[in-house]
Each structure stands twice: as C-alpha cells, then as structure tokens.
PDB file of C-alpha atoms in Angstrom:
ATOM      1  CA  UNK A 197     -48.028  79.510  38.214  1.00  0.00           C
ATOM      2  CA  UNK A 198     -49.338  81.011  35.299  1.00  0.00           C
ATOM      3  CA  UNK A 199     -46.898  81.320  32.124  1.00  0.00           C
ATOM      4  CA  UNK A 200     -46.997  84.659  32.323  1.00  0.00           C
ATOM      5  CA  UNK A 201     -45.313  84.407  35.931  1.00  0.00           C
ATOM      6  CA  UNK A 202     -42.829  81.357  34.596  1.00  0.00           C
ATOM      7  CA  UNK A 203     -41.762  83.764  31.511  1.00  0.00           C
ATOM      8  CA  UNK A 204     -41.409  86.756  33.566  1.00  0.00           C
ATOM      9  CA  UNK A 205     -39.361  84.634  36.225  1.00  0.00           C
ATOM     10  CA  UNK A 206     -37.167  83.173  33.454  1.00  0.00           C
ATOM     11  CA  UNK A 207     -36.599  86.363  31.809  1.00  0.00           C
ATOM     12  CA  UNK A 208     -35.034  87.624  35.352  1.00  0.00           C
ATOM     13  CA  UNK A 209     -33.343  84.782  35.699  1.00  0.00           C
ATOM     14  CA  UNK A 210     -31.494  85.060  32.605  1.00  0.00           C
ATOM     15  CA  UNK A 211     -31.213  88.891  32.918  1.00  0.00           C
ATOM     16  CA  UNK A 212     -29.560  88.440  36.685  1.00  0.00           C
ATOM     17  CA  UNK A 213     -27.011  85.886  35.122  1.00  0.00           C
ATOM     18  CA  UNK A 214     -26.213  88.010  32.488  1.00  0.00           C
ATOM     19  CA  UNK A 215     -25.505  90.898  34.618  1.00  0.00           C
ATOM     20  CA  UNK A 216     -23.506  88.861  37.122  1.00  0.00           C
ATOM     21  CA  UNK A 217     -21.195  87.862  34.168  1.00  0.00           C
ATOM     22  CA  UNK A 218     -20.584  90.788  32.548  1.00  0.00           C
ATOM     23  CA  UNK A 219     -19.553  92.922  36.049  1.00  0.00           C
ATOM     24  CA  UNK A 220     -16.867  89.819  36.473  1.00  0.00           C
ATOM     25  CA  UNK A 221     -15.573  90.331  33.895  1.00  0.00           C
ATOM     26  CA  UNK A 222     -15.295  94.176  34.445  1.00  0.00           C
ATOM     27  CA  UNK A 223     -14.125  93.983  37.723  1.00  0.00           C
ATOM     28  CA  UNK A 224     -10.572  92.982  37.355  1.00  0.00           C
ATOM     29  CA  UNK A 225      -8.020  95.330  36.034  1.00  0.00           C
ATOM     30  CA  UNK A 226      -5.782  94.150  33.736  1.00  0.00           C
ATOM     31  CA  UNK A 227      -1.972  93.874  34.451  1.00  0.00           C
ATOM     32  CA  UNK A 228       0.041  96.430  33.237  1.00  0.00           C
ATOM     33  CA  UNK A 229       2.332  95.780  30.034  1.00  0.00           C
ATOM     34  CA  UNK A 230       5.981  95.669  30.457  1.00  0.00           C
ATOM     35  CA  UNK A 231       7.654  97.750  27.773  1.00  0.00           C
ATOM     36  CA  UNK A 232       9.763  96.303  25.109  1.00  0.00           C
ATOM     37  CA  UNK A 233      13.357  96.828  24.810  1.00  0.00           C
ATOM     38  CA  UNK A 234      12.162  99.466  21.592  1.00  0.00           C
ATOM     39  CA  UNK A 235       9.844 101.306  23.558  1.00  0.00           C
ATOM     40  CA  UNK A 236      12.506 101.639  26.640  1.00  0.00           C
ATOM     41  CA  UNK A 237      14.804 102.863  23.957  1.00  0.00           C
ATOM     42  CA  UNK A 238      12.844 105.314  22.297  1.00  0.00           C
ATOM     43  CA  UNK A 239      12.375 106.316  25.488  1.00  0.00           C
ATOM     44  CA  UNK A 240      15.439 107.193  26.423  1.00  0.00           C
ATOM     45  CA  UNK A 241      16.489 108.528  22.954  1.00  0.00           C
ATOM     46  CA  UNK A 242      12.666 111.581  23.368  1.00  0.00           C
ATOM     47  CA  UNK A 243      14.351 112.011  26.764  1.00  0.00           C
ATOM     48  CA  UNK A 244      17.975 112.780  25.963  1.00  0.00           C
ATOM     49  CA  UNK A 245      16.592 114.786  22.900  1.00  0.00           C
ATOM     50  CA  UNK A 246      14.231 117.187  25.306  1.00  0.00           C
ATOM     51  CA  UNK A 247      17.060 117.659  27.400  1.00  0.00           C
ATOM     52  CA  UNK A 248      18.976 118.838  24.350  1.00  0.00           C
ATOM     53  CA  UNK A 249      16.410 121.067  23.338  1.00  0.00           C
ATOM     54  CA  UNK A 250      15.919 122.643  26.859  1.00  0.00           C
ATOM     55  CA  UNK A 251      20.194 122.899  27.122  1.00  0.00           C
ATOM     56  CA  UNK A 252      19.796 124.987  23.805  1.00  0.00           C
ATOM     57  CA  UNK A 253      17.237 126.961  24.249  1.00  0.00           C
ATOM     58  CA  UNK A 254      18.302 127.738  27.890  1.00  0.00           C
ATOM     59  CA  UNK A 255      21.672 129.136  25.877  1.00  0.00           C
ATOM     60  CA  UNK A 256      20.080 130.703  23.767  1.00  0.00           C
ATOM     61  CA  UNK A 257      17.565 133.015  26.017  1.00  0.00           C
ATOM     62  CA  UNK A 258      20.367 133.549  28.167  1.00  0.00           C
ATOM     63  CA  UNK A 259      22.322 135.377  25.511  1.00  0.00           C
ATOM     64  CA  UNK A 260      18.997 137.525  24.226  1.00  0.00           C
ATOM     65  CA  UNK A 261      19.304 138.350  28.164  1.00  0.00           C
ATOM     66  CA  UNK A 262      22.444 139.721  27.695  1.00  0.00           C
ATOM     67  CA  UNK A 263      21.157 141.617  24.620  1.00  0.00           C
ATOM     68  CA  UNK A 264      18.981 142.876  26.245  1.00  0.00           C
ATOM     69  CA  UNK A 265      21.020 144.135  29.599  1.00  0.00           C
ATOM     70  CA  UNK A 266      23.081 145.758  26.764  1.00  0.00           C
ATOM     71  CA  UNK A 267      20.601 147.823  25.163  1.00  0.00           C
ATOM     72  CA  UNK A 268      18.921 148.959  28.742  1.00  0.00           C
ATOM     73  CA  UNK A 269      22.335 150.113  29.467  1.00  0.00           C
ATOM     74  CA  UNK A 270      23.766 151.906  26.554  1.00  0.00           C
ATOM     75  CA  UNK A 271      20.937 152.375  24.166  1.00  0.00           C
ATOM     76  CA  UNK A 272      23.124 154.602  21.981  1.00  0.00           C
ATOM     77  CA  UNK A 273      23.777 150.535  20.726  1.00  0.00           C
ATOM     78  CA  UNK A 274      20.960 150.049  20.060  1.00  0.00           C
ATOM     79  CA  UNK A 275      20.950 150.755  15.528  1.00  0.00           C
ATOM     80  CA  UNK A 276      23.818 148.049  15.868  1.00  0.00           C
ATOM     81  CA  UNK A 277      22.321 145.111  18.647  1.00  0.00           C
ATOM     82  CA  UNK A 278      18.848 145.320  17.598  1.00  0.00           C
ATOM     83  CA  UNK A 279      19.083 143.252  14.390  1.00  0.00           C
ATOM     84  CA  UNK A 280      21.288 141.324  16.120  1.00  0.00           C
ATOM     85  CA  UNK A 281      19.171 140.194  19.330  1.00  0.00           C
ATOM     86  CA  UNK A 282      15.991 139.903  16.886  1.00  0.00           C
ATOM     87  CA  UNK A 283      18.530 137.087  15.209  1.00  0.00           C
ATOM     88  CA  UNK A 284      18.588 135.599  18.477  1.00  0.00           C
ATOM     89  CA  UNK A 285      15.268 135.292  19.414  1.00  0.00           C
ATOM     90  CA  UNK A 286      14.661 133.918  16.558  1.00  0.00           C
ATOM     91  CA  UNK A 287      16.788 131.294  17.126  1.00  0.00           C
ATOM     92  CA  UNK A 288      15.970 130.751  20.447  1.00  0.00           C
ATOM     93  CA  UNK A 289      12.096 130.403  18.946  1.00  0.00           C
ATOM     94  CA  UNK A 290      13.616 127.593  16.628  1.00  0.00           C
ATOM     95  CA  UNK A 291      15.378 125.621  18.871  1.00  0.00           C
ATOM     96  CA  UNK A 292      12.413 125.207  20.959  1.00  0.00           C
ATOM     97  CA  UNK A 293      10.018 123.946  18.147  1.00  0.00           C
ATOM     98  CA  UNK A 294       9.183 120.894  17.507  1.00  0.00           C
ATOM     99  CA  UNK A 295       9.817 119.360  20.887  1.00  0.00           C
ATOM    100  CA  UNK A 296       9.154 116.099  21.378  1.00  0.00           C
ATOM    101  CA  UNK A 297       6.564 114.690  23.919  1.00  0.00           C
ATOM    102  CA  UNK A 298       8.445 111.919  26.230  1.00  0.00           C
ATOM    103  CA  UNK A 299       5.489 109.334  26.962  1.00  0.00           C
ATOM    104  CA  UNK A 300       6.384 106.770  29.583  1.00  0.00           C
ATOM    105  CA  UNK A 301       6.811 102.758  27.971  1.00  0.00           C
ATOM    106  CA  UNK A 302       5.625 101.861  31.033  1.00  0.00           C
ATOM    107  CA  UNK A 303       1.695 101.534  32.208  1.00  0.00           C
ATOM    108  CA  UNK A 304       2.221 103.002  35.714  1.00  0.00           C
ATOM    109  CA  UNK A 305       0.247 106.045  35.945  1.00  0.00           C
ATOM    110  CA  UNK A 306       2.139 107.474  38.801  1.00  0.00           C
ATOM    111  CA  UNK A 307       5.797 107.001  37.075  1.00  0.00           C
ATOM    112  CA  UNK A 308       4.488 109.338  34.372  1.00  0.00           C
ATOM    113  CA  UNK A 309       7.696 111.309  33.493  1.00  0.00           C
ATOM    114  CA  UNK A 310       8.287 114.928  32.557  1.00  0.00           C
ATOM    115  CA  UNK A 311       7.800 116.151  29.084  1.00  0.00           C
ATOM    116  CA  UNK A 312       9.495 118.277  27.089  1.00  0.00           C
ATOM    117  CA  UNK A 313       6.315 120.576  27.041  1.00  0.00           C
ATOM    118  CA  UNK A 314       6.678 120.930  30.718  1.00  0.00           C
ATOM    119  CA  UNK A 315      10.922 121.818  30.033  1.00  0.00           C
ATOM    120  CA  UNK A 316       9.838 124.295  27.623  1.00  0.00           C
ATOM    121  CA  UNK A 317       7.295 125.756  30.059  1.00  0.00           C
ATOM    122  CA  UNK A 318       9.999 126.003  32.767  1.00  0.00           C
ATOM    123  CA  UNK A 319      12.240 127.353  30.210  1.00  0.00           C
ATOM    124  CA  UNK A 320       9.866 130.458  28.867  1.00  0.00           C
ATOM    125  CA  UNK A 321       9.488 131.367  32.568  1.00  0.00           C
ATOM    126  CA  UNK A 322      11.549 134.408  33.288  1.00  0.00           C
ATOM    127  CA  UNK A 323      14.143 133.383  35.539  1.00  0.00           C
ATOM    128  CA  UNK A 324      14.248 135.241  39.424  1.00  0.00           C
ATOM    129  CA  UNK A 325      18.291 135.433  38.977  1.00  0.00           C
ATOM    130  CA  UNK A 326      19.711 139.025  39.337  1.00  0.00           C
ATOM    131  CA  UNK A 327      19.612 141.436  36.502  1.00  0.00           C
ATOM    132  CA  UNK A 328      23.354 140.551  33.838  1.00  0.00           C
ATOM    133  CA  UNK A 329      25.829 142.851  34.680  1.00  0.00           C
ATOM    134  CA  UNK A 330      26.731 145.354  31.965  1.00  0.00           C
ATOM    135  CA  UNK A 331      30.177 147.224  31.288  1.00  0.00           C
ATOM    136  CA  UNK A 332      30.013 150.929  31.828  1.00  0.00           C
ATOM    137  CA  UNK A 333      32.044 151.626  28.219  1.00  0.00           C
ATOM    138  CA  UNK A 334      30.410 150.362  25.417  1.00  0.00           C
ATOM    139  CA  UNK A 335      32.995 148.998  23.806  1.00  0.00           C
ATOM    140  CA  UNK A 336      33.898 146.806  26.762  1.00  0.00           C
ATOM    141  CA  UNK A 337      30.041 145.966  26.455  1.00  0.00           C
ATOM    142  CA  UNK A 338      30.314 145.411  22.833  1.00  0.00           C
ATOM    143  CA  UNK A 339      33.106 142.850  23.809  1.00  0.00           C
ATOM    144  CA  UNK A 340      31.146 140.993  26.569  1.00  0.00           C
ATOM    145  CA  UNK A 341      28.282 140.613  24.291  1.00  0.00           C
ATOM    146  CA  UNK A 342      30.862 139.234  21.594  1.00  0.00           C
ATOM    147  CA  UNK A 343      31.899 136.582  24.173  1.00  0.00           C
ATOM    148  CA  UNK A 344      28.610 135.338  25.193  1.00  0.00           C
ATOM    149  CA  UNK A 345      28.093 134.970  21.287  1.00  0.00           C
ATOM    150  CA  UNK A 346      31.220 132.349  21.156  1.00  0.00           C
ATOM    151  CA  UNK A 347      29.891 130.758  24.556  1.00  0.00           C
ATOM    152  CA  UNK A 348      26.751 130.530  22.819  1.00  0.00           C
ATOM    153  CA  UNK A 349      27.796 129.421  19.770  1.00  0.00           C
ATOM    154  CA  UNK A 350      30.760 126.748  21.724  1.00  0.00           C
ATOM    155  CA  UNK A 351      27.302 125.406  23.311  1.00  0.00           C
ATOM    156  CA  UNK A 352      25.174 124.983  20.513  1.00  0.00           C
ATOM    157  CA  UNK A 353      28.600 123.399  18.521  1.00  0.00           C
ATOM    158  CA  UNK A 354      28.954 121.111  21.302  1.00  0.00           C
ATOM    159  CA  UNK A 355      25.145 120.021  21.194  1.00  0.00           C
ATOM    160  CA  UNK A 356      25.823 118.639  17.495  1.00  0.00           C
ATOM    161  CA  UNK A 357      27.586 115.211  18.799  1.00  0.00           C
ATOM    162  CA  UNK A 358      23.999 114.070  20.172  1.00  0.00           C
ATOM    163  CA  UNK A 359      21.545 115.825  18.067  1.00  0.00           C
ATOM    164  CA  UNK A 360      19.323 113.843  15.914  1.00  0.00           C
ATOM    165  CA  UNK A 361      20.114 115.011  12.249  1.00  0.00           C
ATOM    166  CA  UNK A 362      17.566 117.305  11.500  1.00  0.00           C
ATOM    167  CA  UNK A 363      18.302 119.352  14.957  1.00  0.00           C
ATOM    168  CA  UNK A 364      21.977 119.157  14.522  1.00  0.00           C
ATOM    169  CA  UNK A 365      21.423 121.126  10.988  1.00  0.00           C
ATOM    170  CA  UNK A 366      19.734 123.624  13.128  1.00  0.00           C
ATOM    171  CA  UNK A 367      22.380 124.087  15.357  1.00  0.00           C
ATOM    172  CA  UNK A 368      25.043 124.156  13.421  1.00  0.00           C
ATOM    173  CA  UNK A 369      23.159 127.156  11.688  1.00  0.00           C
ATOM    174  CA  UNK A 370      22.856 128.808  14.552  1.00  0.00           C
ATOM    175  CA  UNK A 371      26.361 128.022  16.364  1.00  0.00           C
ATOM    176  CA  UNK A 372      27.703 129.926  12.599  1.00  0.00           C
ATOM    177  CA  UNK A 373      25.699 132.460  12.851  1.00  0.00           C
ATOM    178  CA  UNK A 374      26.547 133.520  16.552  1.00  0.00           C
ATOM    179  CA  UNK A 375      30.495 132.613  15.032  1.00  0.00           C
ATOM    180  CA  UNK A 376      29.204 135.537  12.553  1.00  0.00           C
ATOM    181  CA  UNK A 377      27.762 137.689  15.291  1.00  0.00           C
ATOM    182  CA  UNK A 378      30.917 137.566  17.459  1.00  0.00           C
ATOM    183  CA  UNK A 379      32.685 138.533  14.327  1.00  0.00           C
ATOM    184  CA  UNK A 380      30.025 141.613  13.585  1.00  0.00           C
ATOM    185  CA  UNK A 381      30.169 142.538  17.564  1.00  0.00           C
ATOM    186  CA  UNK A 382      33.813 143.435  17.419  1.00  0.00           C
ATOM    187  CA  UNK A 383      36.154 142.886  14.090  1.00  0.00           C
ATOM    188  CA  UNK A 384      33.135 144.477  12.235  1.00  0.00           C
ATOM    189  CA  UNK A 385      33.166 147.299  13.502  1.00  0.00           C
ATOM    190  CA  UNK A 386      36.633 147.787  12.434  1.00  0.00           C
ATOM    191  CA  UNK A 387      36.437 147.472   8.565  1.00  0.00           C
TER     192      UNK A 387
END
C-alpha cells in the first residue's frame, strides 16, 4: 500500500468512528423531567385563575346577551340601554385580557392541558342556546335587565375570594358598577 491508500484508509477509519459515536449518542431520548412541587403549584394556581377568567367573562357576555334581547325587543330603550350595554362589553373585553397561558410541569407531550387561550376561544363563540326571553312591557324588561345586573354583579363579587390581586381590583370595579347599573335600570329612572 501506498501512503496515499494508508492515509485515505485512516481518514475513513476515523471518520466511520466518529460518526458511529455521535448517532449513539443521538439515539436515545432523554427521560422526561418530573416537575417540582413549584411548578405543580403554579400549575394549579394558571389553572384555577383561567377558570376564573372564563367564569367571568362567561357572566359577563351573558348579560350583554340580555342587553341585547332587550334592545331587539323594545328599541324605544334603546337612548337609555345603549350606554349601558357598551359598559358591559367593555367589561366583558377586560375580564378576558390578560389571560394566562397554563403550560403543563410535566414533559409528556400528550398530557398537554387546555389553555386559557383555548377557554377564551370557546368563550367568544356564540353560543347555539335559544334566543333570552324578553318581557312584552318595558318596564318589566327594564326590571329583568336590572336583575341580571345584580346576578352579574353577585358573580363577579363572588369571584373576588380567589382572584389574584390585580384581577380582584377588576372585579370589584365591575361587580360596583353593575351594583350602579341595577340602580340606573330601575330607581333611576325614578328621580
């Protein structure tokens, strides 16, 4: 053999047991990683808090439903509801923001849990349930509406025992001013 033959055959050599070591070490996957006690907390803590969120908005777009079965049935309300049920979508807009993204503490791809994103998406879909029922007098619709405000508002006050701080600030605002709406909906329109 020439040493042009033994370089070239040492050169493969080499090159073959370099390649054999690297795919072993590729080959195996690693284990997966067993969340902390933290991580299994925090966990639990993003979860409760999108469920929160969804439970609040859900009350919240169900009363801007009823606003809105109001004014398709006596529009002659509408000068008085329509500030009103703009005030409501707005806070149904805020009580949706900011949700937070529950990511798994566990490596299992296929026990990937739901996020809030996906509760929010299921939330914004337009439910298939029959149209709310509306009273044929105003007034009596005037009242109804006025009761889904404190129903609203007894939700959202309910909610503040498990809110994080910053959320429970925003629901107390908005449990006072459906207090304040209930108020407008029927005693105001007394003075």
């Amino acid at each position: 053999m020439t040493t042009t033959g033994r370089r070239a055959l040492l050169t493969a050599g080499v090159s073959a047991a370099a390649a054999a070591a690297l795919s072993g070490c590729t080959s195996e996957e690693p284990a997966p990683r067993k969340p902390g006690a933290a991580e299994l907390e925090a966990e639990r803590v993003a979860r409760a808090e999108a469920a929160l969120r969804l439970r609040s908005v859900t009350a919240s777009r169900t009363l801007l439903e009823r606003y809105d079965a109001a004014l398709a049935a006596h529009p002659a309300l509408a000068p008085r509801l329509n500030p009103l049920r703009r005030s409501v979508a707005a806070h149904a807009v805020a009580l949706g923001e900011g949700g937070t993204t529950v990511r798994p503490a566990t490596a299992a791809p296929t026990a990937a849990p739901a996020s809030s994103a996906s509760a929010s998406a299921s939330a914004s879909a337009k439910p298939t349930a029959s149209p709310v029922p509306v009273a044929g007098d105003p007034r009596a619709a005037l009242r109804e509406l006025a009761a889904a405000e404190r129903t609203a508002s007894d939700a959202h006050t309910a909610a503040l025992l498990t809110a994080p701080p910053e959320y429970a600030r925003l629901l107390a605002s908005v449990a006072a001013a459906g207090a304040a709406h209930a108020y407008l909906l029927t005693e105001g329109a007394r003075a």
